[in-house]
């Protein structure tokens, strides 16, 4: 077999890839060495801006297979028949740390899933927790700033973390999740995934339903204690990446069963608490889990940069039969995610192989811009409407319209009969065993006791007291004991 010829970016053959061109033996390097300059210039530009959140990630390809009939709730084609399979790409991630951070840390995990459907790509962007810290996107930049590295010290500061939570009582539920036993998954394979937000499904008759997604791991939920995680980080900072890669390479393909909770749209307005509040779950006694299908990961990416770091997920990538809800955090993310990718990857990031549709083809009037690969020919017009047989609208809405009323302005979300920032955090605490409660209290106290301001500590303690009297008492005692040492 003939040897492949090494070439420059323009395709010219490279004569010498071991030695730079110089002015004589041992002389200075020549500016005319195009191959050297091209290699150095490309090397300087190999890295793109990392994600502000979810920077450290792993991913794999697989498929989703429908196991149960849900056509009564949605007309989405990829869910249209039992046995139908759709190719997928799933990206896992930690949230707060940078690209070089460790995997086994106490942090929520991203669970971002791309379905390459026959009607275009559908992105479902969630976490391994069913709730989140805040309920309004205007607070998101401030929240993330409080959790990321401090501008002065260059590291995460307990003062910042707990000061924000002191002023965000709605975070108490998610803090209880994060500081509990599931705060550090043993691997990406051994954790659940959730859509977290509320979405809308619409069936063929135009009936609307609100849904929440639950991906239950078929490997069983396994987690690490703080001590186990610290030991694992010391041995392999890339532990979750290693585990996922090696499992799939061995043919041990991880899988999850998808369930949904379904609420008829008409029931949302009078539900006892705001069903679109991201800091709350819907009790299963009200809306039981209904099985939909199975997600399987069976192929590792060939290039982590091209297929994991350049993978772009946006919750505004819907398909017919699925749409948004009035969830304020979701509404903010409909813009923010896509905009983040335009900044990181360019306006044409949807043309990259990992992001491009696979089962269909993108056909629109987008042209030009950095890294454009789909610009059309002399016969293609870049405006619409036109008289030249270009793509045209369908006049068929993807989902049902959302009813609105009232005046424009900035409002707190209207309170439902039993809206409360602490009740579900208390319920979660009361579900725990004594051992689980002990570890939860120790994890909270370990961080809260490092806060330097007494008023910040007191505000946080008040949240735990409001969730459950025993919860608050035990955290207060544990914090006091650590501060007295």
CSV table of C-alpha atoms in Angstrom, one decimal:
chain,number,residue,atom,x,y,z
A,1,UNK,CA,0.0,0.0,0.0
A,2,UNK,CA,1.4,3.4,-1.0
A,3,UNK,CA,2.3,5.7,1.9
A,4,UNK,CA,-0.1,8.7,2.5
A,5,UNK,CA,1.6,12.0,1.7
A,6,UNK,CA,1.7,14.6,4.4
A,7,UNK,CA,0.5,17.9,3.1
A,8,UNK,CA,-0.1,21.5,4.2
A,9,UNK,CA,-3.6,22.9,4.9
A,10,UNK,CA,-3.7,23.9,1.2
A,11,UNK,CA,-2.9,20.4,0.1
A,12,UNK,CA,0.8,20.9,-1.0
A,13,UNK,CA,3.2,18.0,-0.1
A,14,UNK,CA,5.5,18.6,2.9
A,15,UNK,CA,9.1,17.9,2.2
A,16,UNK,CA,10.4,18.0,5.8
A,17,UNK,CA,8.3,17.8,8.9
A,18,UNK,CA,11.3,17.3,11.3
A,19,UNK,CA,13.5,20.4,10.6
A,20,UNK,CA,12.6,24.1,10.2
A,21,UNK,CA,14.0,26.1,7.4
A,22,UNK,CA,17.0,28.2,8.5
A,23,UNK,CA,19.5,30.7,7.1
A,24,UNK,CA,22.3,28.2,6.8
A,25,UNK,CA,23.1,25.4,9.2
A,26,UNK,CA,22.4,26.6,12.7
A,27,UNK,CA,21.2,29.9,11.4
A,28,UNK,CA,18.0,31.8,12.4
A,29,UNK,CA,14.6,30.4,11.2
A,30,UNK,CA,13.2,31.9,8.0
A,31,UNK,CA,9.9,33.7,7.8
A,32,UNK,CA,9.3,31.9,4.5
A,33,UNK,CA,8.9,28.5,6.1
A,34,UNK,CA,5.2,28.4,5.4
A,35,UNK,CA,4.8,24.9,6.9
A,36,UNK,CA,6.3,25.9,10.2
A,37,UNK,CA,4.3,29.1,10.5
A,38,UNK,CA,1.1,27.2,9.6
A,39,UNK,CA,1.7,24.5,12.2
A,40,UNK,CA,2.4,27.1,15.0
A,41,UNK,CA,-0.5,29.3,14.0
A,42,UNK,CA,-2.9,26.4,14.0
A,43,UNK,CA,-1.5,25.1,17.3
A,44,UNK,CA,-2.1,28.5,18.9
A,45,UNK,CA,-5.8,28.3,17.8
A,46,UNK,CA,-6.5,24.6,18.7
A,47,UNK,CA,-8.5,25.6,21.8
A,48,UNK,CA,-11.8,27.4,21.7
A,49,UNK,CA,-13.4,29.2,24.7
A,50,UNK,CA,-14.6,26.6,27.1
A,51,UNK,CA,-18.1,26.6,28.3
A,52,UNK,CA,-18.8,29.0,31.2
A,53,UNK,CA,-20.7,26.1,32.8
A,54,UNK,CA,-20.6,22.4,32.0
A,55,UNK,CA,-17.0,22.8,30.7
A,56,UNK,CA,-15.8,19.4,31.8
A,57,UNK,CA,-17.6,16.8,29.8
A,58,UNK,CA,-17.8,13.3,28.4
A,59,UNK,CA,-20.1,11.9,25.7
A,60,UNK,CA,-21.1,8.9,23.7
A,61,UNK,CA,-23.4,7.9,20.8
A,62,UNK,CA,-26.3,5.5,21.1
A,63,UNK,CA,-30.0,5.1,20.3
A,64,UNK,CA,-33.4,5.6,21.8
A,65,UNK,CA,-36.0,2.9,21.3
A,66,UNK,CA,-39.7,3.4,22.0
A,67,UNK,CA,-41.1,0.6,24.2
A,68,UNK,CA,-44.5,2.1,25.1
A,69,UNK,CA,-47.3,3.9,23.1
A,70,UNK,CA,-47.4,7.6,24.0
A,71,UNK,CA,-49.1,8.8,20.9
A,72,UNK,CA,-52.1,9.8,23.0
A,73,UNK,CA,-49.8,12.6,24.4
A,74,UNK,CA,-47.5,13.6,21.5
A,75,UNK,CA,-47.4,13.5,17.8
A,76,UNK,CA,-43.5,13.6,17.8
A,77,UNK,CA,-42.5,11.2,15.0
A,78,UNK,CA,-39.6,9.7,16.9
A,79,UNK,CA,-42.1,8.6,19.6
A,80,UNK,CA,-44.7,7.5,17.1
A,81,UNK,CA,-44.5,3.7,17.3
A,82,UNK,CA,-43.2,1.0,19.6
A,83,UNK,CA,-39.9,-0.3,18.4
A,84,UNK,CA,-38.9,2.8,16.6
A,85,UNK,CA,-35.2,3.7,17.1
A,86,UNK,CA,-33.5,7.1,16.8
A,87,UNK,CA,-29.8,7.8,16.9
A,88,UNK,CA,-28.7,9.9,19.9
A,89,UNK,CA,-25.6,11.7,21.3
A,90,UNK,CA,-25.4,12.2,25.1
A,91,UNK,CA,-23.0,14.6,26.8
A,92,UNK,CA,-22.4,14.3,30.6
A,93,UNK,CA,-20.7,17.1,32.5
A,94,UNK,CA,-19.9,18.7,35.8
A,95,UNK,CA,-21.2,22.2,36.1
A,96,UNK,CA,-19.0,24.6,38.1
A,97,UNK,CA,-15.4,23.7,37.4
A,98,UNK,CA,-13.3,24.4,34.4
A,99,UNK,CA,-12.3,22.0,31.5
A,100,UNK,CA,-9.3,20.7,33.6
A,101,UNK,CA,-11.4,20.0,36.7
A,102,UNK,CA,-11.8,16.5,38.2
A,103,UNK,CA,-14.8,14.3,37.6
A,104,UNK,CA,-15.5,13.0,41.1
A,105,UNK,CA,-16.5,16.2,42.8
A,106,UNK,CA,-19.7,17.4,44.6
A,107,UNK,CA,-21.5,19.1,41.8
A,108,UNK,CA,-24.7,18.6,39.7
A,109,UNK,CA,-24.1,16.7,36.5
A,110,UNK,CA,-25.3,17.8,33.1
A,111,UNK,CA,-27.3,15.2,31.1
A,112,UNK,CA,-27.7,16.7,27.6
A,113,UNK,CA,-29.3,14.5,25.0
A,114,UNK,CA,-29.5,15.1,21.2
A,115,UNK,CA,-32.0,13.0,19.2
A,116,UNK,CA,-31.2,12.9,15.5
A,117,UNK,CA,-34.9,12.5,14.4
A,118,UNK,CA,-36.5,12.3,11.0
A,119,UNK,CA,-38.0,15.8,11.6
A,120,UNK,CA,-34.7,17.4,12.7
A,121,UNK,CA,-32.7,17.4,15.9
A,122,UNK,CA,-34.4,17.5,19.3
A,123,UNK,CA,-32.2,18.6,22.2
A,124,UNK,CA,-33.2,17.7,25.8
A,125,UNK,CA,-31.0,19.6,28.2
A,126,UNK,CA,-31.1,18.5,31.8
A,127,UNK,CA,-29.2,17.4,34.9
A,128,UNK,CA,-28.9,14.4,37.2
A,129,UNK,CA,-31.2,16.2,39.6
A,130,UNK,CA,-34.9,16.9,39.0
A,131,UNK,CA,-34.7,20.4,40.5
A,132,UNK,CA,-32.4,23.4,40.4
A,133,UNK,CA,-31.2,26.2,42.6
A,134,UNK,CA,-33.2,29.1,41.2
A,135,UNK,CA,-36.4,29.7,39.4
A,136,UNK,CA,-35.8,32.9,37.4
A,137,UNK,CA,-33.1,33.2,34.7
A,138,UNK,CA,-32.2,36.8,35.6
A,139,UNK,CA,-30.5,35.4,38.7
A,140,UNK,CA,-28.5,32.8,36.7
A,141,UNK,CA,-25.3,34.8,36.0
A,142,UNK,CA,-25.1,35.9,39.7
A,143,UNK,CA,-25.6,32.3,40.9
A,144,UNK,CA,-22.9,31.0,38.6
A,145,UNK,CA,-20.5,33.8,39.6
A,146,UNK,CA,-21.0,32.8,43.3
A,147,UNK,CA,-20.1,29.2,42.6
A,148,UNK,CA,-17.2,29.7,40.3
A,149,UNK,CA,-13.6,30.7,41.1
A,150,UNK,CA,-13.4,34.0,43.0
A,151,UNK,CA,-11.8,36.8,40.9
A,152,UNK,CA,-9.2,37.6,43.7
A,153,UNK,CA,-8.4,34.2,45.2
A,154,UNK,CA,-8.8,32.1,42.0
A,155,UNK,CA,-10.7,29.4,43.8
A,156,UNK,CA,-14.2,28.6,44.9
A,157,UNK,CA,-15.0,30.4,48.2
A,158,UNK,CA,-17.5,29.2,50.8
A,159,UNK,CA,-18.3,32.8,51.6
A,160,UNK,CA,-19.5,33.4,48.0
A,161,UNK,CA,-21.3,30.0,47.7
A,162,UNK,CA,-23.3,30.3,50.9
A,163,UNK,CA,-23.8,34.0,50.7
A,164,UNK,CA,-25.8,33.5,47.5
A,165,UNK,CA,-27.8,30.6,49.0
A,166,UNK,CA,-28.5,32.7,52.1
A,167,UNK,CA,-30.3,35.1,49.8
A,168,UNK,CA,-32.0,32.4,47.7
A,169,UNK,CA,-34.3,30.4,50.0
A,170,UNK,CA,-35.7,28.6,46.9
A,171,UNK,CA,-32.3,26.9,46.6
A,172,UNK,CA,-32.8,24.8,49.8
A,173,UNK,CA,-34.3,21.9,48.0
A,174,UNK,CA,-31.5,21.6,45.5
A,175,UNK,CA,-28.9,22.2,48.2
A,176,UNK,CA,-30.4,19.2,50.1
A,177,UNK,CA,-30.0,17.1,46.9
A,178,UNK,CA,-26.4,18.3,46.3
A,179,UNK,CA,-25.2,17.8,49.8
A,180,UNK,CA,-26.9,14.4,50.2
A,181,UNK,CA,-25.6,11.0,49.1
A,182,UNK,CA,-26.3,11.5,45.4
A,183,UNK,CA,-24.2,14.7,45.3
A,184,UNK,CA,-21.1,12.7,43.9
A,185,UNK,CA,-22.1,10.0,41.4
A,186,UNK,CA,-19.8,7.0,41.3
A,187,UNK,CA,-19.8,7.3,37.5
A,188,UNK,CA,-21.9,8.7,34.7
A,189,UNK,CA,-23.4,5.3,34.2
A,190,UNK,CA,-24.7,5.1,37.8
A,191,UNK,CA,-26.8,8.2,37.9
A,192,UNK,CA,-30.3,9.2,36.7
A,193,UNK,CA,-30.9,12.0,34.3
A,194,UNK,CA,-33.8,14.4,34.3
A,195,UNK,CA,-35.2,17.0,31.9
A,196,UNK,CA,-35.7,19.0,35.1
A,197,UNK,CA,-37.8,21.6,33.3
A,198,UNK,CA,-41.4,21.2,32.4
A,199,UNK,CA,-42.1,20.8,28.6
A,200,UNK,CA,-45.2,20.7,26.5
A,201,UNK,CA,-46.3,17.7,24.5
A,202,UNK,CA,-49.1,18.1,21.9
A,203,UNK,CA,-50.9,15.1,20.3
A,204,UNK,CA,-52.4,14.8,16.8
A,205,UNK,CA,-55.7,16.2,17.9
A,206,UNK,CA,-54.0,19.3,19.2
A,207,UNK,CA,-54.5,18.4,22.9
A,208,UNK,CA,-51.7,19.9,25.1
A,209,UNK,CA,-50.0,18.2,28.1
A,210,UNK,CA,-47.1,19.3,30.3
A,211,UNK,CA,-44.4,16.7,30.9
A,212,UNK,CA,-41.3,16.0,33.0
A,213,UNK,CA,-38.7,13.6,31.8
A,214,UNK,CA,-37.0,11.0,34.1
A,215,UNK,CA,-34.2,8.8,32.8
A,216,UNK,CA,-33.7,6.0,35.3
A,217,UNK,CA,-30.3,4.3,35.1
A,218,UNK,CA,-30.5,0.5,34.5
A,219,UNK,CA,-27.1,0.1,36.2
A,220,UNK,CA,-28.5,1.2,39.5
A,221,UNK,CA,-27.7,4.4,41.3
A,222,UNK,CA,-24.3,4.4,43.0
A,223,UNK,CA,-22.6,7.3,44.7
A,224,UNK,CA,-19.4,8.2,46.5
A,225,UNK,CA,-18.8,9.6,49.9
A,226,UNK,CA,-16.6,12.7,50.2
A,227,UNK,CA,-13.7,10.6,51.4
A,228,UNK,CA,-14.1,8.0,48.6
A,229,UNK,CA,-14.3,10.8,46.0
A,230,UNK,CA,-11.1,12.5,47.3
A,231,UNK,CA,-9.2,9.3,47.1
A,232,UNK,CA,-10.5,8.6,43.5
A,233,UNK,CA,-9.6,12.1,42.4
A,234,UNK,CA,-6.1,11.5,43.6
A,235,UNK,CA,-5.8,8.3,41.6
A,236,UNK,CA,-7.6,9.4,38.4
A,237,UNK,CA,-9.0,12.9,38.0
A,238,UNK,CA,-10.7,11.7,34.8
A,239,UNK,CA,-12.4,8.8,36.6
A,240,UNK,CA,-15.9,9.2,35.0
A,241,UNK,CA,-14.5,9.7,31.5
A,242,UNK,CA,-12.3,6.6,32.0
A,243,UNK,CA,-15.3,4.5,33.2
A,244,UNK,CA,-17.6,5.5,30.4
A,245,UNK,CA,-15.0,5.0,27.7
A,246,UNK,CA,-13.8,1.6,29.0
A,247,UNK,CA,-17.3,0.3,29.6
A,248,UNK,CA,-18.5,1.0,26.0
A,249,UNK,CA,-15.2,-0.3,24.6
A,250,UNK,CA,-15.8,-3.6,26.5
A,251,UNK,CA,-19.3,-3.8,25.1
A,252,UNK,CA,-20.9,-3.1,28.5
A,253,UNK,CA,-23.3,-0.5,27.0
A,254,UNK,CA,-25.0,1.7,29.7
A,255,UNK,CA,-28.7,2.2,29.4
A,256,UNK,CA,-31.5,4.2,30.9
A,257,UNK,CA,-35.3,3.8,30.9
A,258,UNK,CA,-37.2,6.9,30.1
A,259,UNK,CA,-40.4,7.7,32.0
A,260,UNK,CA,-42.5,10.8,31.9
A,261,UNK,CA,-44.9,12.5,34.2
A,262,UNK,CA,-47.9,13.8,32.3
A,263,UNK,CA,-50.1,16.7,33.4
A,264,UNK,CA,-53.1,17.7,31.3
A,265,UNK,CA,-52.5,21.4,30.4
A,266,UNK,CA,-55.9,22.4,31.9
A,267,UNK,CA,-54.8,21.3,35.4
A,268,UNK,CA,-51.7,23.5,35.6
A,269,UNK,CA,-53.4,26.8,36.5
A,270,UNK,CA,-55.1,25.4,39.6
A,271,UNK,CA,-52.4,23.0,40.8
A,272,UNK,CA,-51.5,23.5,44.4
A,273,UNK,CA,-48.1,24.9,43.6
A,274,UNK,CA,-46.6,26.4,40.5
A,275,UNK,CA,-45.9,23.4,38.2
A,276,UNK,CA,-43.4,25.4,36.2
A,277,UNK,CA,-41.2,26.1,39.2
A,278,UNK,CA,-37.8,24.5,38.6
A,279,UNK,CA,-37.1,24.3,42.3
A,280,UNK,CA,-39.9,21.8,42.8
A,281,UNK,CA,-40.8,18.2,41.8
A,282,UNK,CA,-44.3,16.9,40.9
A,283,UNK,CA,-45.2,14.2,43.5
A,284,UNK,CA,-45.5,10.8,41.8
A,285,UNK,CA,-48.8,10.3,43.7
A,286,UNK,CA,-50.3,13.1,41.7
A,287,UNK,CA,-48.6,12.3,38.3
A,288,UNK,CA,-47.2,8.7,38.2
A,289,UNK,CA,-44.2,7.8,36.0
A,290,UNK,CA,-45.2,6.4,32.6
A,291,UNK,CA,-42.7,4.4,30.7
A,292,UNK,CA,-41.7,5.6,27.2
A,293,UNK,CA,-38.6,3.8,26.1
A,294,UNK,CA,-34.9,2.9,26.5
A,295,UNK,CA,-31.8,4.9,25.9
A,296,UNK,CA,-28.6,2.9,25.1
A,297,UNK,CA,-25.0,4.2,24.6
A,298,UNK,CA,-23.0,1.9,22.4
A,299,UNK,CA,-20.3,4.0,20.6
A,300,UNK,CA,-17.5,6.2,21.8
A,301,UNK,CA,-16.6,9.4,19.9
A,302,UNK,CA,-13.5,9.1,17.7
A,303,UNK,CA,-12.4,12.6,18.6
A,304,UNK,CA,-13.3,14.2,22.0
A,305,UNK,CA,-12.7,17.7,20.8
A,306,UNK,CA,-14.8,17.4,17.6
A,307,UNK,CA,-17.6,15.4,19.0
A,308,UNK,CA,-17.8,16.3,22.8
A,309,UNK,CA,-16.4,19.8,23.2
A,310,UNK,CA,-18.0,21.0,19.9
A,311,UNK,CA,-21.3,19.3,20.6
A,312,UNK,CA,-23.9,22.1,21.0
A,313,UNK,CA,-27.2,21.5,22.7
A,314,UNK,CA,-30.0,24.0,22.9
A,315,UNK,CA,-33.4,23.5,24.5
A,316,UNK,CA,-35.0,25.5,21.7
A,317,UNK,CA,-34.3,22.7,19.2
A,318,UNK,CA,-37.8,21.3,19.2
A,319,UNK,CA,-39.6,18.9,16.8
A,320,UNK,CA,-43.4,18.8,15.9
A,321,UNK,CA,-45.3,17.6,19.0
A,322,UNK,CA,-42.9,19.0,21.6
A,323,UNK,CA,-42.6,22.6,22.7
A,324,UNK,CA,-41.8,24.9,25.7
A,325,UNK,CA,-43.8,25.6,28.9
A,326,UNK,CA,-44.0,28.8,30.9
A,327,UNK,CA,-41.1,27.6,33.0
A,328,UNK,CA,-39.2,30.9,33.4
A,329,UNK,CA,-35.8,29.1,33.7
A,330,UNK,CA,-36.5,27.2,30.5
A,331,UNK,CA,-37.7,30.4,28.7
A,332,UNK,CA,-34.3,32.0,29.6
A,333,UNK,CA,-32.4,29.0,28.4
A,334,UNK,CA,-34.2,28.9,25.0
A,335,UNK,CA,-32.0,32.0,24.2
A,336,UNK,CA,-28.9,31.6,26.4
A,337,UNK,CA,-27.8,28.1,25.3
A,338,UNK,CA,-27.9,28.8,21.5
A,339,UNK,CA,-26.2,32.2,22.1
A,340,UNK,CA,-23.4,30.6,24.1
A,341,UNK,CA,-22.7,28.2,21.2
A,342,UNK,CA,-22.7,31.1,18.7
A,343,UNK,CA,-20.0,32.7,20.8
A,344,UNK,CA,-17.9,29.6,21.4
A,345,UNK,CA,-18.2,27.9,18.0
A,346,UNK,CA,-19.5,30.5,15.6
A,347,UNK,CA,-22.9,31.1,13.9
A,348,UNK,CA,-22.4,28.0,11.8
A,349,UNK,CA,-21.8,25.6,14.6
A,350,UNK,CA,-25.0,23.7,13.6
A,351,UNK,CA,-23.2,22.5,10.4
A,352,UNK,CA,-20.5,20.7,12.4
A,353,UNK,CA,-21.0,16.9,12.0
A,354,UNK,CA,-21.9,16.2,15.7
A,355,UNK,CA,-24.6,19.0,15.6
A,356,UNK,CA,-25.9,18.6,12.0
A,357,UNK,CA,-29.1,16.6,11.5
A,358,UNK,CA,-28.4,13.0,10.5
A,359,UNK,CA,-31.8,11.6,9.5
A,360,UNK,CA,-32.9,14.7,7.6
A,361,UNK,CA,-31.2,17.8,6.0
A,362,UNK,CA,-31.2,21.4,7.1
A,363,UNK,CA,-32.6,23.6,4.3
A,364,UNK,CA,-33.0,27.3,5.0
A,365,UNK,CA,-31.7,30.7,4.0
A,366,UNK,CA,-28.8,31.0,6.4
A,367,UNK,CA,-25.7,32.0,4.6
A,368,UNK,CA,-22.1,33.1,5.1
A,369,UNK,CA,-20.4,33.8,8.4
A,370,UNK,CA,-17.3,32.1,9.9
A,371,UNK,CA,-16.8,28.4,9.0
A,372,UNK,CA,-19.9,28.3,6.7
A,373,UNK,CA,-20.0,25.1,4.7
A,374,UNK,CA,-23.6,25.4,3.3
A,375,UNK,CA,-23.7,28.5,1.1
A,376,UNK,CA,-25.8,27.4,-1.9
A,377,UNK,CA,-25.1,27.9,-5.6
A,378,UNK,CA,-25.9,30.7,-8.1
A,379,UNK,CA,-29.4,29.3,-8.4
A,380,UNK,CA,-30.2,29.5,-4.7
A,381,UNK,CA,-31.7,32.6,-3.3
A,382,UNK,CA,-30.9,33.9,0.2
A,383,UNK,CA,-34.3,35.5,0.9
A,384,UNK,CA,-37.8,34.4,1.4
A,385,UNK,CA,-40.5,34.4,0.0
A,386,UNK,CA,-39.2,34.0,-3.5
A,387,UNK,CA,-40.2,32.7,-6.9
A,388,UNK,CA,-37.4,30.1,-7.3
A,389,UNK,CA,-38.7,27.0,-5.5
A,390,UNK,CA,-36.8,27.7,-2.3
A,391,UNK,CA,-37.9,26.1,1.0
A,392,UNK,CA,-41.2,27.4,2.4
A,393,UNK,CA,-42.9,27.4,5.8
A,394,UNK,CA,-45.3,24.6,6.7
A,395,UNK,CA,-48.0,26.7,8.6
A,396,UNK,CA,-48.1,23.8,11.1
A,397,UNK,CA,-47.1,24.9,14.6
A,398,UNK,CA,-44.7,22.6,16.5
A,399,UNK,CA,-46.8,22.7,19.7
A,400,UNK,CA,-50.0,24.2,21.1
A,401,UNK,CA,-50.1,28.0,21.9
A,402,UNK,CA,-49.7,29.1,25.4
A,403,UNK,CA,-52.4,31.4,26.8
A,404,UNK,CA,-51.2,34.8,28.1
A,405,UNK,CA,-53.0,37.8,29.7
A,406,UNK,CA,-52.2,40.9,31.7
A,407,UNK,CA,-49.8,43.8,31.3
A,408,UNK,CA,-46.1,43.7,30.5
A,409,UNK,CA,-43.8,44.3,33.4
A,410,UNK,CA,-41.5,42.6,35.9
A,411,UNK,CA,-43.5,40.4,38.3
A,412,UNK,CA,-42.9,37.8,40.9
A,413,UNK,CA,-44.6,34.6,39.7
A,414,UNK,CA,-48.2,34.4,40.9
A,415,UNK,CA,-48.5,32.3,44.0
A,416,UNK,CA,-50.4,29.0,44.0
A,417,UNK,CA,-52.2,27.8,47.1
A,418,UNK,CA,-49.3,25.9,48.5
A,419,UNK,CA,-46.2,27.5,47.0
A,420,UNK,CA,-43.4,27.2,49.5
A,421,UNK,CA,-39.6,27.3,49.2
A,422,UNK,CA,-38.9,24.8,52.0
A,423,UNK,CA,-41.6,22.1,52.1
A,424,UNK,CA,-40.1,19.8,49.5
A,425,UNK,CA,-36.6,20.1,50.9
A,426,UNK,CA,-38.1,19.0,54.2
A,427,UNK,CA,-39.9,16.1,52.5
A,428,UNK,CA,-36.6,15.0,50.9
A,429,UNK,CA,-34.9,15.1,54.3
A,430,UNK,CA,-37.6,13.1,56.0
A,431,UNK,CA,-37.3,10.4,53.3
A,432,UNK,CA,-33.6,9.8,54.2
A,433,UNK,CA,-32.4,7.1,56.6
A,434,UNK,CA,-30.5,8.1,59.7
A,435,UNK,CA,-27.2,7.4,58.1
A,436,UNK,CA,-28.1,9.5,55.0
A,437,UNK,CA,-29.2,12.3,57.3
A,438,UNK,CA,-25.9,12.2,59.1
A,439,UNK,CA,-23.9,12.4,56.0
A,440,UNK,CA,-26.1,15.2,54.6
A,441,UNK,CA,-25.6,17.3,57.8
A,442,UNK,CA,-21.9,16.7,57.8
A,443,UNK,CA,-21.5,17.7,54.2
A,444,UNK,CA,-23.5,21.0,54.7
A,445,UNK,CA,-21.7,21.8,58.0
A,446,UNK,CA,-18.3,21.2,56.4
A,447,UNK,CA,-18.9,24.0,54.0
A,448,UNK,CA,-21.1,26.3,56.0
A,449,UNK,CA,-18.7,26.3,59.0
A,450,UNK,CA,-16.0,27.9,56.7
A,451,UNK,CA,-18.1,31.0,56.1
A,452,UNK,CA,-16.6,34.0,57.8
A,453,UNK,CA,-19.8,36.1,58.3
A,454,UNK,CA,-22.2,35.1,61.2
A,455,UNK,CA,-25.2,36.7,59.5
A,456,UNK,CA,-24.7,34.5,56.3
A,457,UNK,CA,-24.5,31.4,58.5
A,458,UNK,CA,-27.7,32.4,60.4
A,459,UNK,CA,-29.6,33.0,57.2
A,460,UNK,CA,-28.7,29.6,55.8
A,461,UNK,CA,-29.5,27.9,59.1
A,462,UNK,CA,-33.0,29.5,59.0
A,463,UNK,CA,-33.6,27.9,55.7
A,464,UNK,CA,-32.8,24.4,57.1
A,465,UNK,CA,-35.0,25.1,60.2
A,466,UNK,CA,-37.8,26.1,57.9
A,467,UNK,CA,-37.5,22.9,55.9
A,468,UNK,CA,-37.6,20.6,59.0
A,469,UNK,CA,-37.0,21.3,62.7
A,470,UNK,CA,-34.7,18.3,63.1
A,471,UNK,CA,-32.8,19.2,59.9
A,472,UNK,CA,-32.1,22.7,61.1
A,473,UNK,CA,-31.2,21.7,64.6
A,474,UNK,CA,-28.7,19.1,63.5
A,475,UNK,CA,-27.0,21.4,60.9
A,476,UNK,CA,-26.8,24.2,63.5
A,477,UNK,CA,-25.2,21.9,66.1
A,478,UNK,CA,-22.7,20.5,63.6
A,479,UNK,CA,-21.7,23.9,62.3
A,480,UNK,CA,-21.2,25.2,65.9
A,481,UNK,CA,-19.1,22.1,66.8
A,482,UNK,CA,-16.8,22.7,63.8
A,483,UNK,CA,-16.4,26.4,64.4
A,484,UNK,CA,-15.5,25.8,68.0
A,485,UNK,CA,-12.7,23.4,67.1
